[in-house]
Amino acid sequence: MTPLASLFNVSLVGVGGQGIVLTSDLLALAAVQAGCDVKKSEIHGMSQRGGSVISQVRFGAKVFSPIIPDGQSDVLVSFERTEALRWAHLAKPGARILVNDMERIPVTVSSGLQAPLRDADQRLAAYPGLMLLAANPLAEQAGNLRTANVVLMGALSTLIPFAEAHWQAAMRERIPARLLEVNLRAFALGRHAVGVSP
Amino acid sequence: MKKLLSANQAIAWAANRAGCRVAAAYPGTPSTEILENIVQFKDVINCEWSVNEKVALEIGIGASLAGVRALVAMKHVGLNVAMDALMTFTHIGAIGGLVLVNADDPSMHSSQNEQDNRSLAKFARCLLFEPADSQEAYDMVVAGFELSEQHQVPVIVRITTRTAHTSTIVDLGAGERIEAPAIPYVKNAQRNVAMPAHGRLMRFAVEKRTAALRALTEESPFNRAEAGTGDLGIVAAGVAYQYVKEIFPDAPVFKVGLSFPPPIEKIRAFAAGVKRLVVIEESDPVLADQIRAAGIPVMEPHMELHMMELNPARLAALRAELLGTPAPETPKPEAGIPVRPPVLCSGCSHRGPFYILGKLKATVCGDIGCYTLGSAPPLSAMDTCVCMGAAIPVAIGMRKAGLANRRIAAVMGDSTFFHAGMTGLLDVAYNNIPITVMVFDNRITAMTGHQENPGSGHTLTGETAPAARVADIARAFGIQRVHEVEPYDLARLEQVFTECLDSGEPAVVVVRGPCVLHEKWAGKFINAVDADQCTACGACFRLGCPAIVRGEPKDPEGKRFKSRIDPQFCTGCNLCAQVCRFGAIAPAQGRNAS
């Protein structure tokens, strides 16, 4: 495949511990496989302690800024519902917003220090590009709840012009052999869930 | 050979490529992964986690003076700790190439302050590189070793969080290691013993060297003009260059890669070809001030550019100001989304001690690590946090100031204690200060991602090591009242803390319990809340445990909620059952793992 002529921007957001960094690694490696220039930028550090996490991947013929300007993400992938709303402004107007249909309540809300968000459903529904996917049950079906991130990546793969082989090569490069099978299954389930035949 | 690498990874590959033989660092975000990646070359690079950054740099100095190439890495504040060594070493001068990688953290993604360490490189008359991506980080570290040796100068490579943690494609060339022969060691007191008589000679040598470096930087391929159109010329350094190329794609740009000494004459020539010159650099106007001082006019935009991380949006606003183009419209963030701050993990061994310190209304001088999160609500159990090791001396100062609250505690983790806490504790013993020093000892450097430390029993390369015991150190210093306690028995913690805080004498409490993330520690059960017994009093919520979530509302208005325990996150630490006065929390049925 020839490199994409224009830049393609993906923002991945969620909660520390959800596998966001691994997913963005795989996306970046798939972009390399597809012959693109690529930059992958993430902010971690305190993220392991359950904070909000963001990683951004840009690919195309030539990438300069590692940061995607707000409102310029072609796809926003959120591993959790509240985080999708927190970062929705990163997406281009009308762009695909792929969301794992699960909620992790911030401890500040569960302990009563902050008001809960009561209208999350309505707010999410207002985004025309919203794609809700229940990735957790599919991950369990694949054989490991912790592959929910790769289920989401399977769905994401249908929105990006890479060949399936590019994704699989990226997984073989980055995922330890003993976990490869379950992740390949999770990826296929995610792809299938949004309409690509297995 | 091409690889997708973060700058931190690329720097490790560069160290190997350049024949580096010694590497030392103390972990600190965003620099930690440099040594974690150098470990793959441990057969040829002798590498270690040092006790602190000053020790790391001094080890690098020893290796350099012995004639081999050495790399030292630290975060920005680490160089504050190591500055004493740097300021004299720059007088002595390197023999084997010495590269100091220093990671600034604009916007303080994982730091307690913001500082631009390029000023320290200028202050110390070191060569300074500013890579804009991983490829440059690789190339500059390789070049840095050469130049350090040729000019006997310490070389600083300034990365930032964005470059450190951005992966870009790196051409490693052939990639293999090129051995740099050790420069034969010659004992030479006049050269290597810094004392007044020698120092005066060295002082002149430093300025002579800097003059030579000024000539070198003018010729460096890392400093180059890129042609463009328009009357606005931009000087850019570090990652800011990437934002400039994205937002001002057509403008003439002078890219500064070797930024101290700055290539003033090249910039003067570039400035002569444009009507207006602006300097875009991350954090302080370090380059801009030096360019202005050379008599080259530099614009100062109205918008603030010197605090916090730059990004394309800020440069787009700058573009609007400078070129009169319309400011780009960007979607507004959703309002009212609850914040999600980092929290102490469920089962964290720090939670119980902070809960008790809060209950005892102690004044708590804290320190740098995961446990700084003990300052956040609902625990809210910390009064101060300054820098690595400061907890103890700050507590001493508060006691000397006559603070009304006599219950003064200093809290730090094990790695911080070894890094810079021991001297403070010795001061407590020596001067007989009646405060209680608490070391939350999880035997790992947790915050930066579980690096080994002198208490953990292992080294960076996985060798076993003697595990230093905090209580033994305290006793050796002469502290009489020393306790070791485990972190999950609240009654025992309260008893020991109260006894020490009210003793009127120096005391040390070591709270020993492993990091739940590191050892995958879990109790023999998980807890559940009996909704019939729960009165919605809220006591368990005050632990701030992420496993304790809102359950059903207690009243029809939905103002008070019973608690519920999320079985996915409960570790069975059992703190919640100990704070529940109604017996509503007990082990869940059927989950006795034994």
Tab-separated table of N, CA and C in Angstrom, chain B residues 335-472:
chain	number	residue	atom	x	y	z
B	335	ALA	N	-18.762	20.548	28.943
B	335	ALA	CA	-18.686	21.135	30.283
B	335	ALA	C	-19.155	20.119	31.323
B	336	GLY	N	-18.633	20.260	32.521
B	336	GLY	CA	-19.163	19.512	33.665
B	336	GLY	C	-18.797	18.041	33.709
B	337	ILE	N	-17.744	17.634	32.959
B	337	ILE	CA	-17.315	16.238	33.041
B	337	ILE	C	-16.512	16.064	34.339
B	338	PRO	N	-16.879	15.102	35.163
B	338	PRO	CA	-16.149	14.945	36.420
B	338	PRO	C	-14.667	14.652	36.169
B	339	VAL	N	-13.793	15.310	36.930
B	339	VAL	CA	-12.366	15.068	36.745
B	339	VAL	C	-12.024	13.663	37.211
B	340	ARG	N	-10.929	13.143	36.694
B	340	ARG	CA	-10.499	11.795	37.073
B	340	ARG	C	-9.041	11.878	37.493
B	341	PRO	N	-8.782	12.351	38.691
B	341	PRO	CA	-7.389	12.475	39.120
B	341	PRO	C	-6.804	11.098	39.415
B	342	PRO	N	-5.467	10.963	39.325
B	342	PRO	CA	-4.866	9.703	39.765
B	342	PRO	C	-5.136	9.508	41.250
B	343	VAL	N	-5.252	8.263	41.652
B	343	VAL	CA	-5.573	7.953	43.059
B	343	VAL	C	-4.662	6.822	43.541
B	344	LEU	N	-4.558	6.703	44.856
B	344	LEU	CA	-3.897	5.523	45.415
B	344	LEU	C	-4.709	4.306	44.993
B	345	CYS	N	-4.036	3.271	44.547
B	345	CYS	CA	-4.717	2.068	44.046
B	345	CYS	C	-5.534	1.402	45.165
B	346	SER	N	-6.521	0.596	44.780
B	346	SER	CA	-7.194	-0.216	45.786
B	346	SER	C	-6.168	-1.200	46.346
B	347	GLY	N	-6.167	-1.316	47.666
B	347	GLY	CA	-5.197	-2.201	48.308
B	347	GLY	C	-3.842	-1.570	48.543
B	348	CYS	N	-3.678	-0.275	48.190
B	348	CYS	CA	-2.381	0.400	48.357
B	348	CYS	C	-1.988	0.401	49.828
B	349	SER	N	-0.718	0.099	50.081
B	349	SER	CA	-0.239	0.048	51.469
B	349	SER	C	-0.109	1.438	52.095
B	350	HIS	N	-0.261	2.489	51.322
B	350	HIS	CA	-0.174	3.842	51.874
B	350	HIS	C	-1.509	4.335	52.443
B	351	ARG	N	-2.616	3.694	52.059
B	351	ARG	CA	-3.933	4.240	52.400
B	351	ARG	C	-4.185	4.242	53.901
B	352	GLY	N	-3.942	3.114	54.555
B	352	GLY	CA	-4.207	2.985	55.992
B	352	GLY	C	-3.421	3.999	56.813
B	353	PRO	N	-2.090	4.095	56.597
B	353	PRO	CA	-1.317	5.077	57.360
B	353	PRO	C	-1.815	6.512	57.159
B	354	PHE	N	-2.187	6.874	55.927
B	354	PHE	CA	-2.696	8.245	55.717
B	354	PHE	C	-4.032	8.441	56.422
B	355	TYR	N	-4.874	7.403	56.409
B	355	TYR	CA	-6.170	7.504	57.073
B	355	TYR	C	-5.962	7.790	58.565
B	356	ILE	N	-4.997	7.083	59.161
B	356	ILE	CA	-4.745	7.270	60.595
B	356	ILE	C	-4.107	8.641	60.864
B	357	LEU	N	-3.182	9.075	60.003
B	357	LEU	CA	-2.581	10.406	60.193
B	357	LEU	C	-3.651	11.484	60.152
B	358	GLY	N	-4.633	11.323	59.259
B	358	GLY	CA	-5.738	12.268	59.199
B	358	GLY	C	-6.565	12.222	60.472
B	359	LYS	N	-6.834	11.027	60.932
B	359	LYS	CA	-7.643	10.855	62.148
B	359	LYS	C	-6.945	11.488	63.353
B	360	LEU	N	-5.607	11.378	63.389
B	360	LEU	CA	-4.848	11.914	64.531
B	360	LEU	C	-4.568	13.409	64.382
B	361	LYS	N	-5.035	14.001	63.268
B	361	LYS	CA	-4.840	15.434	63.009
B	361	LYS	C	-3.369	15.842	63.100
B	362	ALA	N	-2.489	14.987	62.593
B	362	ALA	CA	-1.062	15.312	62.567
B	362	ALA	C	-0.789	16.324	61.460
B	363	THR	N	0.234	17.149	61.660
B	363	THR	CA	0.758	17.972	60.562
B	363	THR	C	1.742	17.090	59.806
B	364	VAL	N	1.472	16.884	58.509
B	364	VAL	CA	2.240	15.899	57.754
B	364	VAL	C	3.060	16.595	56.666
B	365	CYS	N	4.384	16.530	56.814
B	365	CYS	CA	5.271	17.019	55.762
B	365	CYS	C	5.543	15.848	54.832
B	366	GLY	N	5.119	15.980	53.593
B	366	GLY	CA	5.187	14.855	52.656
B	366	GLY	C	6.354	14.983	51.700
B	367	ASP	N	6.362	14.108	50.723
B	367	ASP	CA	7.504	14.049	49.814
B	367	ASP	C	7.050	13.562	48.441
B	368	ILE	N	8.025	13.227	47.585
B	368	ILE	CA	7.751	12.939	46.183
B	368	ILE	C	7.599	11.434	45.951
B	369	GLY	N	6.435	11.036	45.452
B	369	GLY	CA	6.202	9.633	45.137
B	369	GLY	C	4.714	9.392	45.013
B	370	CYS	N	4.324	8.135	44.842
B	370	CYS	CA	2.894	7.809	44.790
B	370	CYS	C	2.156	8.408	45.983
B	371	TYR	N	2.813	8.343	47.135
B	371	TYR	CA	2.161	8.738	48.395
B	371	TYR	C	1.841	10.227	48.448
B	372	THR	N	2.371	11.016	47.484
B	372	THR	CA	1.941	12.425	47.429
B	372	THR	C	0.429	12.484	47.190
B	373	LEU	N	-0.118	11.395	46.617
B	373	LEU	CA	-1.563	11.327	46.389
B	373	LEU	C	-2.337	11.279	47.709
B	374	GLY	N	-1.646	11.025	48.810
B	374	GLY	CA	-2.300	11.081	50.128
B	374	GLY	C	-2.765	12.482	50.483
B	375	SER	N	-2.302	13.483	49.709
B	375	SER	CA	-2.741	14.862	49.965
B	375	SER	C	-4.134	15.119	49.397
B	376	ALA	N	-4.570	14.257	48.448
B	376	ALA	CA	-5.835	14.517	47.752
B	376	ALA	C	-7.016	14.109	48.617
B	377	PRO	N	-8.163	14.783	48.456
B	377	PRO	CA	-9.356	14.340	49.145
B	377	PRO	C	-9.769	12.953	48.654
B	378	PRO	N	-10.411	12.124	49.419
B	378	PRO	CA	-10.900	12.443	50.758
B	378	PRO	C	-9.872	12.246	51.872
B	379	LEU	N	-8.694	11.674	51.582
B	379	LEU	CA	-7.730	11.456	52.667
B	379	LEU	C	-7.195	12.798	53.172
B	380	SER	N	-6.809	13.668	52.253
B	380	SER	CA	-6.345	15.029	52.593
B	380	SER	C	-5.351	15.015	53.744
B	381	ALA	N	-4.409	14.097	53.697
B	381	ALA	CA	-3.544	13.877	54.861
B	381	ALA	C	-2.119	14.349	54.618
B	382	MET	N	-1.943	15.475	53.941
B	382	MET	CA	-0.590	15.986	53.743
B	382	MET	C	-0.620	17.504	53.768
B	383	ASP	N	0.364	18.094	54.445
B	383	ASP	CA	0.430	19.549	54.556
B	383	ASP	C	1.407	20.179	53.577
B	384	THR	N	2.545	19.507	53.338
B	384	THR	CA	3.562	20.093	52.453
B	384	THR	C	4.188	19.012	51.579
B	385	CYS	N	4.679	19.428	50.415
B	385	CYS	CA	5.529	18.569	49.585
B	385	CYS	C	6.421	19.510	48.794
B	386	VAL	N	7.724	19.371	48.932
B	386	VAL	CA	8.641	20.308	48.282
B	386	VAL	C	9.505	19.593	47.234
B	387	CYS	N	10.414	18.776	47.674
B	387	CYS	CA	11.320	18.099	46.740
B	387	CYS	C	11.802	16.826	47.397
B	388	MET	N	12.532	16.021	46.648
B	388	MET	CA	12.994	14.730	47.158
B	388	MET	C	13.741	14.900	48.489
B	389	GLY	N	13.229	14.263	49.515
B	389	GLY	CA	13.888	14.250	50.816
B	389	GLY	C	13.530	15.398	51.729
B	390	ALA	N	12.773	16.371	51.229
B	390	ALA	CA	12.513	17.583	52.021
B	390	ALA	C	11.601	17.326	53.206
B	391	ALA	N	10.825	16.246	53.180
B	391	ALA	CA	9.837	16.027	54.244
B	391	ALA	C	10.456	16.187	55.629
B	392	ILE	N	11.619	15.537	55.825
B	392	ILE	CA	12.177	15.515	57.189
B	392	ILE	C	12.691	16.899	57.612
B	393	PRO	N	13.568	17.539	56.808
B	393	PRO	CA	14.012	18.873	57.235
B	393	PRO	C	12.874	19.890	57.328
B	394	VAL	N	11.867	19.801	56.472
B	394	VAL	CA	10.742	20.737	56.580
B	394	VAL	C	10.018	20.503	57.912
B	395	ALA	N	9.869	19.238	58.288
B	395	ALA	CA	9.239	18.938	59.572
B	395	ALA	C	10.087	19.457	60.733
B	396	ILE	N	11.412	19.326	60.603
B	396	ILE	CA	12.303	19.864	61.644
B	396	ILE	C	12.082	21.373	61.772
B	397	GLY	N	12.029	22.042	60.609
B	397	GLY	CA	11.828	23.496	60.607
B	397	GLY	C	10.517	23.887	61.250
B	398	MET	N	9.469	23.129	60.977
B	398	MET	CA	8.173	23.435	61.579
B	398	MET	C	8.228	23.272	63.096
B	399	ARG	N	8.920	22.240	63.532
B	399	ARG	CA	9.049	22.013	64.978
B	399	ARG	C	9.836	23.148	65.610
B	400	LYS	N	10.917	23.551	64.958
B	400	LYS	CA	11.745	24.636	65.502
B	400	LYS	C	10.992	25.957	65.512
B	401	ALA	N	10.072	26.096	64.545
B	401	ALA	CA	9.291	27.330	64.468
B	401	ALA	C	8.258	27.408	65.589
B	402	GLY	N	8.094	26.322	66.329
B	402	GLY	CA	7.148	26.329	67.428
B	402	GLY	C	5.710	26.122	66.997
B	403	LEU	N	5.510	25.359	65.935
B	403	LEU	CA	4.149	25.079	65.465
B	403	LEU	C	3.288	24.579	66.623
B	404	ALA	N	2.075	25.120	66.694
B	404	ALA	CA	1.194	24.768	67.814
B	404	ALA	C	0.907	23.268	67.853
B	405	ASN	N	0.724	22.672	66.697
B	405	ASN	CA	0.472	21.232	66.663
B	405	ASN	C	1.775	20.491	66.956
B	406	ARG	N	1.814	19.748	68.057
B	406	ARG	CA	3.036	19.032	68.412
B	406	ARG	C	3.144	17.704	67.665
B	407	ARG	N	2.051	17.293	67.042
B	407	ARG	CA	2.095	16.039	66.288
B	407	ARG	C	2.577	16.325	64.866
B	408	ILE	N	3.883	16.299	64.674
B	408	ILE	CA	4.463	16.584	63.360
B	408	ILE	C	5.079	15.304	62.806
B	409	ALA	N	4.634	14.923	61.637
B	409	ALA	CA	5.177	13.726	60.986
B	409	ALA	C	5.830	14.110	59.670
B	410	ALA	N	6.909	13.425	59.335
B	410	ALA	CA	7.526	13.523	58.005
B	410	ALA	C	7.305	12.186	57.327
B	411	VAL	N	6.750	12.225	56.105
B	411	VAL	CA	6.400	10.982	55.413
B	411	VAL	C	7.139	10.902	54.078
B	412	MET	N	7.779	9.774	53.837
B	412	MET	CA	8.369	9.543	52.514
B	412	MET	C	8.443	8.044	52.236
B	413	GLY	N	8.671	7.716	50.983
B	413	GLY	CA	8.802	6.311	50.603
B	413	GLY	C	10.228	5.822	50.758
B	414	ASP	N	10.423	4.552	50.539
B	414	ASP	CA	11.751	3.957	50.732
B	414	ASP	C	12.775	4.516	49.746
B	415	SER	N	12.413	4.607	48.469
B	415	SER	CA	13.381	5.080	47.486
B	415	SER	C	13.768	6.527	47.762
B	416	THR	N	12.790	7.346	48.137
B	416	THR	CA	13.062	8.743	48.461
B	416	THR	C	13.925	8.846	49.713
B	417	PHE	N	13.682	7.946	50.680
B	417	PHE	CA	14.495	7.935	51.895
B	417	PHE	C	15.963	7.694	51.563
B	418	PHE	N	16.221	6.699	50.707
B	418	PHE	CA	17.618	6.415	50.355
B	418	PHE	C	18.204	7.548	49.502
B	419	HIS	N	17.364	8.141	48.648
B	419	HIS	CA	17.805	9.195	47.725
B	419	HIS	C	18.278	10.434	48.469
B	420	ALA	N	17.438	10.950	49.368
B	420	ALA	CA	17.788	12.221	50.010
B	420	ALA	C	17.175	12.361	51.393
B	421	GLY	N	16.675	11.255	51.953
B	421	GLY	CA	16.042	11.337	53.268
B	421	GLY	C	16.989	11.030	54.409
B	422	MET	N	18.034	10.280	54.119
B	422	MET	CA	18.891	9.808	55.213
B	422	MET	C	19.599	10.952	55.924
B	423	THR	N	20.039	11.960	55.166
B	423	THR	CA	20.744	13.081	55.800
B	423	THR	C	19.803	13.843	56.732
B	424	GLY	N	18.545	13.982	56.302
B	424	GLY	CA	17.561	14.657	57.155
B	424	GLY	C	17.323	13.881	58.440
B	425	LEU	N	17.254	12.558	58.311
B	425	LEU	CA	17.011	11.744	59.504
B	425	LEU	C	18.187	11.838	60.469
B	426	LEU	N	19.401	11.880	59.913
B	426	LEU	CA	20.576	12.026	60.782
B	426	LEU	C	20.519	13.351	61.529
B	427	ASP	N	19.975	14.363	60.874
B	427	ASP	CA	19.819	15.661	61.535
B	427	ASP	C	18.825	15.557	62.698
B	428	VAL	N	17.772	14.773	62.499
B	428	VAL	CA	16.789	14.553	63.569
B	428	VAL	C	17.461	13.919	64.778
B	429	ALA	N	18.286	12.899	64.517
B	429	ALA	CA	18.954	12.191	65.607
B	429	ALA	C	19.998	13.092	66.284
B	430	TYR	N	20.796	13.722	65.439
B	430	TYR	CA	21.909	14.548	65.947
B	430	TYR	C	21.411	15.703	66.816
B	431	ASN	N	20.361	16.343	66.338
B	431	ASN	CA	19.854	17.516	67.062
B	431	ASN	C	18.671	17.204	67.960
B	432	ASN	N	18.347	15.906	68.119
B	432	ASN	CA	17.318	15.456	69.050
B	432	ASN	C	15.986	16.172	68.819
B	433	ILE	N	15.478	16.057	67.590
B	433	ILE	CA	14.253	16.770	67.218
B	433	ILE	C	13.038	15.875	67.458
B	434	PRO	N	12.084	16.311	68.257
B	434	PRO	CA	10.923	15.467	68.568
B	434	PRO	C	9.871	15.470	67.459
B	435	ILE	N	10.205	14.833	66.354
B	435	ILE	CA	9.224	14.612	65.293
B	435	ILE	C	9.209	13.118	64.979
B	436	THR	N	8.179	12.694	64.258
B	436	THR	CA	8.107	11.281	63.878
B	436	THR	C	8.337	11.155	62.377
B	437	VAL	N	9.358	10.410	62.019
B	437	VAL	CA	9.656	10.173	60.607
B	437	VAL	C	9.030	8.842	60.216
B	438	MET	N	8.178	8.892	59.188
B	438	MET	CA	7.512	7.675	58.747
B	438	MET	C	7.997	7.324	57.348
B	439	VAL	N	8.514	6.137	57.197
B	439	VAL	CA	8.932	5.680	55.873
B	439	VAL	C	7.931	4.625	55.416
B	440	PHE	N	7.207	4.931	54.349
B	440	PHE	CA	6.248	3.993	53.767
B	440	PHE	C	7.039	3.104	52.806
B	441	ASP	N	7.403	1.946	53.303
B	441	ASP	CA	8.418	1.122	52.642
B	441	ASP	C	7.756	0.004	51.846
B	442	ASN	N	7.601	0.217	50.534
B	442	ASN	CA	7.062	-0.879	49.701
B	442	ASN	C	8.168	-1.564	48.900
B	443	ARG	N	9.414	-1.250	49.244
B	443	ARG	CA	10.599	-1.921	48.702
B	443	ARG	C	10.697	-1.878	47.185
B	444	ILE	N	10.211	-0.761	46.611
B	444	ILE	CA	10.326	-0.587	45.167
B	444	ILE	C	10.138	0.902	44.881
B	445	THR	N	10.625	1.370	43.768
B	445	THR	CA	10.359	2.754	43.368
B	445	THR	C	9.091	2.704	42.520
B	446	ALA	N	7.961	2.910	43.161
B	446	ALA	CA	6.677	2.567	42.547
B	446	ALA	C	6.221	3.593	41.513
B	447	MET	N	6.302	4.875	41.861
B	447	MET	CA	5.679	5.901	41.035
B	447	MET	C	6.184	5.898	39.599
B	448	THR	N	7.461	5.662	39.427
B	448	THR	CA	8.046	5.729	38.092
B	448	THR	C	7.930	4.394	37.356
B	449	GLY	N	7.285	3.401	37.975
B	449	GLY	CA	7.060	2.150	37.269
B	449	GLY	C	7.859	0.974	37.807
B	450	HIS	N	8.124	0.979	39.130
B	450	HIS	CA	8.710	-0.196	39.796
B	450	HIS	C	10.157	-0.462	39.426
B	451	GLN	N	11.011	0.522	39.735
B	451	GLN	CA	12.436	0.286	39.578
B	451	GLN	C	13.003	-0.202	40.918
B	452	GLU	N	14.052	-1.026	40.797
B	452	GLU	CA	14.717	-1.520	41.998
B	452	GLU	C	15.394	-0.353	42.719
B	453	ASN	N	15.602	-0.510	44.033
B	453	ASN	CA	16.324	0.502	44.802
B	453	ASN	C	17.106	-0.194	45.916
B	454	PRO	N	17.890	0.545	46.699
B	454	PRO	CA	18.762	-0.132	47.670
B	454	PRO	C	18.012	-0.987	48.695
B	455	GLY	N	16.694	-0.783	48.819
B	455	GLY	CA	15.951	-1.586	49.777
B	455	GLY	C	15.297	-2.812	49.170
B	456	SER	N	15.360	-2.945	47.842
B	456	SER	CA	14.538	-3.963	47.199
B	456	SER	C	15.246	-5.313	47.057
B	457	GLY	N	16.561	-5.322	47.256
B	457	GLY	CA	17.272	-6.596	47.192
B	457	GLY	C	17.742	-6.983	45.802
B	458	HIS	N	17.502	-6.094	44.825
B	458	HIS	CA	17.951	-6.381	43.467
B	458	HIS	C	18.476	-5.110	42.814
B	459	THR	N	19.306	-5.277	41.781
B	459	THR	CA	19.837	-4.140	41.037
B	459	THR	C	19.121	-4.013	39.700
B	460	LEU	N	19.481	-2.969	38.959
B	460	LEU	CA	18.915	-2.750	37.625
B	460	LEU	C	19.078	-3.971	36.727
B	461	THR	N	20.217	-4.633	36.841
B	461	THR	CA	20.495	-5.748	35.931
B	461	THR	C	19.973	-7.075	36.468
B	462	GLY	N	19.265	-7.022	37.617
B	462	GLY	CA	18.648	-8.232	38.135
B	462	GLY	C	19.518	-9.013	39.100
B	463	GLU	N	20.712	-8.500	39.413
B	463	GLU	CA	21.561	-9.169	40.396
B	463	GLU	C	20.944	-9.008	41.786
B	464	THR	N	21.160	-9.989	42.656
B	464	THR	CA	20.717	-9.802	44.037
B	464	THR	C	21.674	-8.838	44.731
B	465	ALA	N	21.118	-8.098	45.690
B	465	ALA	CA	21.901	-7.081	46.381
B	465	ALA	C	21.466	-7.077	47.838
B	466	PRO	N	22.324	-6.596	48.729
B	466	PRO	CA	21.876	-6.491	50.123
B	466	PRO	C	20.717	-5.497	50.205
B	467	ALA	N	19.628	-5.886	50.880
B	467	ALA	CA	18.473	-5.000	51.008
B	467	ALA	C	18.645	-4.143	52.252
B	468	ALA	N	18.925	-2.857	52.033
B	468	ALA	CA	19.107	-1.951	53.170
B	468	ALA	C	17.808	-1.859	53.961
B	469	ARG	N	17.894	-1.901	55.272
B	469	ARG	CA	16.700	-1.875	56.106
B	469	ARG	C	16.611	-0.524	56.814
B	470	VAL	N	15.520	0.183	56.591
B	470	VAL	CA	15.385	1.549	57.095
B	470	VAL	C	15.506	1.586	58.618
B	471	ALA	N	14.889	0.599	59.293
B	471	ALA	CA	14.916	0.605	60.763
B	471	ALA	C	16.341	0.462	61.283
B	472	ASP	N	17.145	-0.349	60.601
B	472	ASP	CA	18.540	-0.525	61.026
B	472	ASP	C	19.321	0.775	60.852
